[in-house]
Amino acid sequence: MTTRIDTRFAALKREGRAGLVTFVTAGDPDPATSLAILKALPAAGADVIELGMPFSDPMSDGPTIQASSQRALANGQTLAKTLDLVRAFREHDDTTPIVLMGYFNPIYVHGVERFLTEAKAAGVDGLIVVDLPPEEDDELCVPAVKAGINFVRLLTPTTDAARMPAVLANTSGFLYYVSITGVTGTAKPDFAAVGRAVAAVKAKTPLPVAVGFGVRTADDAAAIAASADAVVVGSALVAAIKSALDSNDAATEATVAAAAALVRELAGGVRGARRSAAE
């Protein structure tokens, strides 16, 4: 079954460039503004959208994304409302892939079968669930793939050759290579090391490889795009949203524009890098 993710990465390959994957937290800072930001991302240059499912204990996220989850939860965001957000986005955009990213607990509480049925109907294309290792694939990964939803796995600098086959076994859509050790938004990647790691991963799988964690600027994005199939930007974008909130963390007239402006800048870096490489 071909998903929007498969279609988008095939198109990027034909264009000879890397893609830009943008992460925002569902419901941050409020549901209406969150939807407006989602709608603005593709026009600004996002090729794939990762939509964070707010959770009270986001152990893999740095303080910037943790704070965005808290803002969303404080404004009543739930998993059901996150699916409503996807559904509303799909009324205007039926081509941009959406990957829900988060933790298993909210899905488990919602009910796995119910969640997958509702997610597929809403227009979700993929899942990244950071606290489910390959040993737990029967919990969610295998049912998701059967439902026609890609299950995207994280690879890290500490994933060794012995572990790689298990990580790759049921992964689909793309692989997400974490460019640093630690939580999101806390360090700058070693771009040369990332290039070597991406090459090593590509020797093991035909799946596209997206690289994230620590990408903040157009130059960062361009450096990653030289070797990866996509560049993932999360904390920097969430920080841009936060910077355009008022003192009470409420949206202002500048909030959506701030998000779109950063995405345009990053998209320019990604697209320029791949065009230069092709010349």
Tab-separated table of C-alpha atoms in Angstrom:
chain	number	residue	atom	x	y	z
A	1	MET	CA	0.000	0.000	0.000
A	2	THR	CA	1.460	3.340	-1.076
A	3	THR	CA	1.123	6.125	1.477
A	4	ARG	CA	1.457	9.879	1.127
A	5	ILE	CA	4.906	9.484	2.694
A	6	ASP	CA	5.992	7.056	-0.036
A	7	THR	CA	4.600	9.361	-2.711
A	8	ARG	CA	6.316	12.439	-1.298
A	9	PHE	CA	9.752	10.844	-0.974
A	10	ALA	CA	9.467	9.434	-4.496
A	11	ALA	CA	8.724	12.963	-5.742
A	12	LEU	CA	11.689	14.384	-3.819
A	13	LYS	CA	13.955	11.765	-5.372
A	14	ARG	CA	12.754	12.739	-8.844
A	15	GLU	CA	13.431	16.399	-8.038
A	16	GLY	CA	16.926	15.504	-6.841
A	17	ARG	CA	16.645	17.263	-3.514
A	18	ALA	CA	16.202	16.600	0.170
A	19	GLY	CA	12.898	17.245	1.870
A	20	LEU	CA	12.075	19.409	4.867
A	21	VAL	CA	10.222	17.739	7.733
A	22	THR	CA	8.780	20.184	10.257
A	23	PHE	CA	7.693	19.309	13.790
A	24	VAL	CA	5.079	21.219	15.741
A	25	THR	CA	3.093	20.204	18.801
A	26	ALA	CA	-0.638	19.693	18.292
A	27	GLY	CA	-2.658	22.321	20.128
A	28	ASP	CA	0.280	24.661	20.781
A	29	PRO	CA	-0.440	27.356	21.790
A	30	ASP	CA	-4.161	26.743	21.270
A	31	PRO	CA	-6.242	24.625	18.850
A	32	ALA	CA	-7.159	27.406	16.406
A	33	THR	CA	-3.632	28.781	16.129
A	34	SER	CA	-2.237	25.271	15.863
A	35	LEU	CA	-4.458	24.594	12.850
A	36	ALA	CA	-3.456	27.906	11.259
A	37	ILE	CA	0.218	27.003	11.700
A	38	LEU	CA	-0.359	23.566	10.163
A	39	LYS	CA	-2.038	25.118	7.159
A	40	ALA	CA	0.854	27.560	6.707
A	41	LEU	CA	3.650	24.981	6.798
A	42	PRO	CA	3.345	23.424	3.302
A	43	ALA	CA	3.149	26.803	1.547
A	44	ALA	CA	6.261	27.895	3.463
A	45	GLY	CA	8.194	24.860	2.226
A	46	ALA	CA	7.465	21.910	4.521
A	47	ASP	CA	7.391	18.612	2.631
A	48	VAL	CA	6.306	16.440	5.569
A	49	ILE	CA	4.732	17.452	8.871
A	50	GLU	CA	5.454	15.746	12.174
A	51	LEU	CA	2.689	16.530	14.624
A	52	GLY	CA	3.511	15.998	18.267
A	53	MET	CA	0.932	14.288	20.454
A	54	PRO	CA	1.150	16.220	23.750
A	55	PHE	CA	2.067	14.070	26.738
A	56	SER	CA	2.743	14.925	30.357
A	57	ASP	CA	6.049	13.019	30.531
A	58	PRO	CA	7.865	13.517	27.196
A	59	MET	CA	11.150	11.889	28.239
A	60	SER	CA	12.953	12.193	24.884
A	61	ASP	CA	12.144	15.864	24.388
A	62	GLY	CA	14.185	18.821	25.477
A	63	PRO	CA	12.772	21.752	27.450
A	64	THR	CA	11.489	23.638	24.396
A	65	ILE	CA	9.224	20.838	23.190
A	66	GLN	CA	8.314	19.825	26.747
A	67	ALA	CA	7.050	23.354	27.300
A	68	SER	CA	5.001	23.225	24.101
A	69	SER	CA	3.327	20.034	25.325
A	70	GLN	CA	2.500	21.727	28.607
A	71	ARG	CA	1.002	24.741	26.802
A	72	ALA	CA	-1.146	22.454	24.663
A	73	LEU	CA	-2.283	20.302	27.575
A	74	ALA	CA	-3.116	23.403	29.604
A	75	ASN	CA	-5.428	24.464	26.783
A	76	GLY	CA	-7.219	21.123	26.781
A	77	GLN	CA	-5.451	19.284	23.962
A	78	THR	CA	-6.173	15.541	23.914
A	79	LEU	CA	-5.373	12.717	21.528
A	80	ALA	CA	-8.922	12.895	20.156
A	81	LYS	CA	-8.494	16.625	19.526
A	82	THR	CA	-5.181	15.943	17.804
A	83	LEU	CA	-6.955	13.624	15.393
A	84	ASP	CA	-9.597	16.332	14.897
A	85	LEU	CA	-6.755	18.717	14.015
A	86	VAL	CA	-5.507	16.331	11.329
A	87	ARG	CA	-9.022	15.934	9.999
A	88	ALA	CA	-9.450	19.707	9.759
A	89	PHE	CA	-6.077	20.051	7.988
A	90	ARG	CA	-7.117	17.412	5.453
A	91	GLU	CA	-10.114	19.524	4.435
A	92	HIS	CA	-7.615	21.867	2.774
A	93	ASP	CA	-4.604	19.628	2.023
A	94	ASP	CA	-4.846	16.028	0.880
A	95	THR	CA	-1.225	15.594	-0.214
A	96	THR	CA	1.159	16.694	2.564
A	97	PRO	CA	2.108	13.680	4.697
A	98	ILE	CA	1.391	13.875	8.416
A	99	VAL	CA	3.296	11.771	10.934
A	100	LEU	CA	2.084	11.696	14.521
A	101	MET	CA	5.004	11.660	16.940
A	102	GLY	CA	4.912	10.913	20.625
A	103	TYR	CA	4.596	8.251	23.276
A	104	PHE	CA	2.616	5.045	23.613
A	105	ASN	CA	0.704	5.836	26.796
A	106	PRO	CA	-1.974	8.122	25.258
A	107	ILE	CA	-2.492	5.633	22.408
A	108	TYR	CA	-2.774	2.726	24.832
A	109	VAL	CA	-5.323	4.603	26.941
A	110	HIS	CA	-7.300	5.537	23.808
A	111	GLY	CA	-7.213	1.913	22.614
A	112	VAL	CA	-4.842	0.763	19.884
A	113	GLU	CA	-7.445	-0.561	17.447
A	114	ARG	CA	-9.686	2.453	17.927
A	115	PHE	CA	-6.742	4.810	17.548
A	116	LEU	CA	-5.523	3.239	14.301
A	117	THR	CA	-9.021	3.242	12.795
A	118	GLU	CA	-9.581	6.893	13.707
A	119	ALA	CA	-6.075	7.977	12.718
A	120	LYS	CA	-6.358	6.401	9.285
A	121	ALA	CA	-9.797	7.951	8.753
A	122	ALA	CA	-8.521	11.371	9.851
A	123	GLY	CA	-5.672	11.284	7.311
A	124	VAL	CA	-2.650	10.264	9.375
A	125	ASP	CA	0.110	8.705	7.277
A	126	GLY	CA	2.722	7.615	9.785
A	127	LEU	CA	3.638	7.168	13.439
A	128	ILE	CA	6.789	7.751	15.445
A	129	VAL	CA	6.388	6.325	18.934
A	130	VAL	CA	9.683	6.834	20.677
A	131	ASP	CA	9.185	4.540	23.665
A	132	LEU	CA	8.222	1.359	21.799
A	133	PRO	CA	11.316	-0.692	20.912
A	134	PRO	CA	11.275	-3.335	18.134
A	135	GLU	CA	10.656	-6.032	20.755
A	136	GLU	CA	7.204	-4.483	21.247
A	137	ASP	CA	6.276	-4.352	17.541
A	138	ASP	CA	3.133	-6.427	18.047
A	139	GLU	CA	1.742	-3.728	20.363
A	140	LEU	CA	1.414	-1.039	17.699
A	141	CYS	CA	3.917	-1.233	14.837
A	142	VAL	CA	2.594	-4.368	13.140
A	143	PRO	CA	-1.095	-3.391	13.524
A	144	ALA	CA	-0.299	0.112	12.205
A	145	VAL	CA	1.386	-1.208	9.076
A	146	LYS	CA	-1.545	-3.570	8.496
A	147	ALA	CA	-3.853	-0.556	8.779
A	148	GLY	CA	-1.895	1.272	6.061
A	149	ILE	CA	-0.009	3.625	8.379
A	150	ASN	CA	3.782	3.800	8.142
A	151	PHE	CA	5.725	3.119	11.321
A	152	VAL	CA	8.860	5.250	11.370
A	153	ARG	CA	11.723	4.132	13.578
A	154	LEU	CA	14.461	6.184	15.210
A	155	LEU	CA	18.132	5.343	14.706
A	156	THR	CA	20.766	6.904	16.948
A	157	PRO	CA	24.562	7.190	16.899
A	158	THR	CA	24.597	4.342	19.437
A	159	THR	CA	22.607	1.912	17.243
A	160	ASP	CA	25.184	-0.752	16.360
A	161	ALA	CA	25.299	-3.268	13.491
A	162	ALA	CA	23.880	-6.032	15.670
A	163	ARG	CA	20.844	-3.925	16.549
A	164	MET	CA	20.198	-2.583	13.059
A	165	PRO	CA	18.237	-5.576	11.636
A	166	ALA	CA	15.704	-5.417	14.470
A	167	VAL	CA	15.256	-1.671	13.977
A	168	LEU	CA	14.747	-2.071	10.231
A	169	ALA	CA	12.499	-5.147	10.360
A	170	ASN	CA	9.074	-3.473	10.379
A	171	THR	CA	10.032	0.135	9.656
A	172	SER	CA	8.337	1.827	6.696
A	173	GLY	CA	8.000	5.292	5.185
A	174	PHE	CA	11.414	6.564	6.238
A	175	LEU	CA	14.045	6.205	8.935
A	176	TYR	CA	14.656	9.015	11.375
A	177	TYR	CA	18.348	9.307	12.215
A	178	VAL	CA	18.976	11.191	15.448
A	179	SER	CA	22.082	13.261	14.810
A	180	ILE	CA	23.135	13.670	18.440
A	181	THR	CA	22.957	11.718	21.663
A	182	GLY	CA	20.597	13.184	24.228
A	183	VAL	CA	17.273	14.989	24.049
A	184	THR	CA	15.946	17.332	21.388
A	185	GLY	CA	17.243	20.837	20.900
A	186	THR	CA	20.291	20.611	23.147
A	187	ALA	CA	23.372	20.358	20.914
A	188	LYS	CA	24.699	21.014	17.427
A	189	PRO	CA	25.372	17.991	15.188
A	190	ASP	CA	28.779	17.026	13.813
A	191	PHE	CA	27.807	17.302	10.156
A	192	ALA	CA	30.699	15.219	8.829
A	193	ALA	CA	29.867	12.423	11.260
A	194	VAL	CA	26.211	12.626	10.274
A	195	GLY	CA	27.163	12.255	6.602
A	196	ARG	CA	29.182	9.133	7.338
A	197	ALA	CA	26.384	7.682	9.459
A	198	VAL	CA	23.749	8.332	6.790
A	199	ALA	CA	25.915	6.607	4.176
A	200	ALA	CA	26.300	3.596	6.462
A	201	VAL	CA	22.543	3.396	7.051
A	202	LYS	CA	21.775	3.727	3.348
A	203	ALA	CA	24.014	0.726	2.688
A	204	LYS	CA	21.639	-1.321	4.844
A	205	THR	CA	18.214	-0.191	3.627
A	206	PRO	CA	16.442	1.381	0.633
A	207	LEU	CA	14.299	3.493	2.964
A	208	PRO	CA	14.760	7.277	2.846
A	209	VAL	CA	16.795	8.615	5.767
A	210	ALA	CA	15.685	11.806	7.515
A	211	VAL	CA	18.037	13.479	9.981
A	212	GLY	CA	16.962	15.594	12.930
A	213	PHE	CA	17.883	16.932	16.378
A	214	GLY	CA	20.000	20.079	16.626
A	215	VAL	CA	19.057	21.660	13.284
A	216	ARG	CA	18.373	25.359	13.873
A	217	THR	CA	19.399	27.416	10.848
A	218	ALA	CA	19.319	27.346	7.060
A	219	ASP	CA	23.042	26.569	7.082
A	220	ASP	CA	22.467	23.620	9.424
A	221	ALA	CA	19.690	22.378	7.169
A	222	ALA	CA	21.860	22.726	4.076
A	223	ALA	CA	24.694	20.782	5.705
A	224	ILE	CA	22.358	17.906	6.590
A	225	ALA	CA	20.661	17.998	3.179
A	226	ALA	CA	23.983	17.279	1.499
A	227	SER	CA	23.737	13.646	2.601
A	228	ALA	CA	20.242	12.963	3.952
A	229	ASP	CA	16.954	12.440	2.130
A	230	ALA	CA	15.243	14.865	4.508
A	231	VAL	CA	16.051	17.335	7.261
A	232	VAL	CA	13.892	17.379	10.399
A	233	VAL	CA	13.451	20.613	12.345
A	234	GLY	CA	11.542	20.635	15.613
A	235	SER	CA	12.861	22.590	18.585
A	236	ALA	CA	13.854	25.618	16.494
A	237	LEU	CA	10.364	25.844	15.022
A	238	VAL	CA	8.657	25.369	18.369
A	239	ALA	CA	10.947	28.074	19.780
A	240	ALA	CA	9.923	30.434	16.958
A	241	ILE	CA	6.282	29.868	17.877
A	242	LYS	CA	7.030	30.509	21.549
A	243	SER	CA	8.904	33.723	20.698
A	244	ALA	CA	5.755	35.126	19.095
A	245	LEU	CA	3.447	34.477	22.066
A	246	ASP	CA	2.528	37.114	24.610
A	247	SER	CA	3.573	37.124	28.260
A	248	ASN	CA	0.713	34.743	29.077
A	249	ASP	CA	1.760	32.278	26.338
A	250	ALA	CA	-1.246	33.264	24.228
A	251	ALA	CA	-1.047	33.614	20.462
A	252	THR	CA	-0.519	37.002	18.862
A	253	GLU	CA	-0.963	38.268	15.319
A	254	ALA	CA	2.702	37.385	14.729
A	255	THR	CA	2.596	33.733	15.824
A	256	VAL	CA	1.697	32.010	12.563
A	257	ALA	CA	3.913	34.351	10.572
A	258	ALA	CA	6.900	33.584	12.812
A	259	ALA	CA	6.531	29.864	12.200
A	260	ALA	CA	6.131	30.316	8.449
A	261	ALA	CA	9.118	32.666	8.219
A	262	LEU	CA	11.481	30.163	9.828
A	263	VAL	CA	10.198	27.336	7.627
A	264	ARG	CA	10.776	29.449	4.500
A	265	GLU	CA	14.322	30.131	5.646
A	266	LEU	CA	15.018	26.458	6.367
A	267	ALA	CA	13.413	25.338	3.117
A	268	GLY	CA	15.716	27.690	1.251
A	269	GLY	CA	18.715	26.052	2.888
A	270	VAL	CA	17.508	22.551	2.097
A	271	ARG	CA	16.592	23.259	-1.500
A	272	GLY	CA	19.694	25.310	-2.214
A	273	ALA	CA	21.957	22.560	-0.898
A	274	ARG	CA	20.529	19.895	-3.100
A	275	ARG	CA	20.401	22.125	-6.182
A	276	SER	CA	24.068	22.996	-5.724
A	277	ALA	CA	24.983	19.340	-5.324
A	278	ALA	CA	23.214	18.493	-8.555
A	279	GLU	CA	24.936	21.182	-10.603
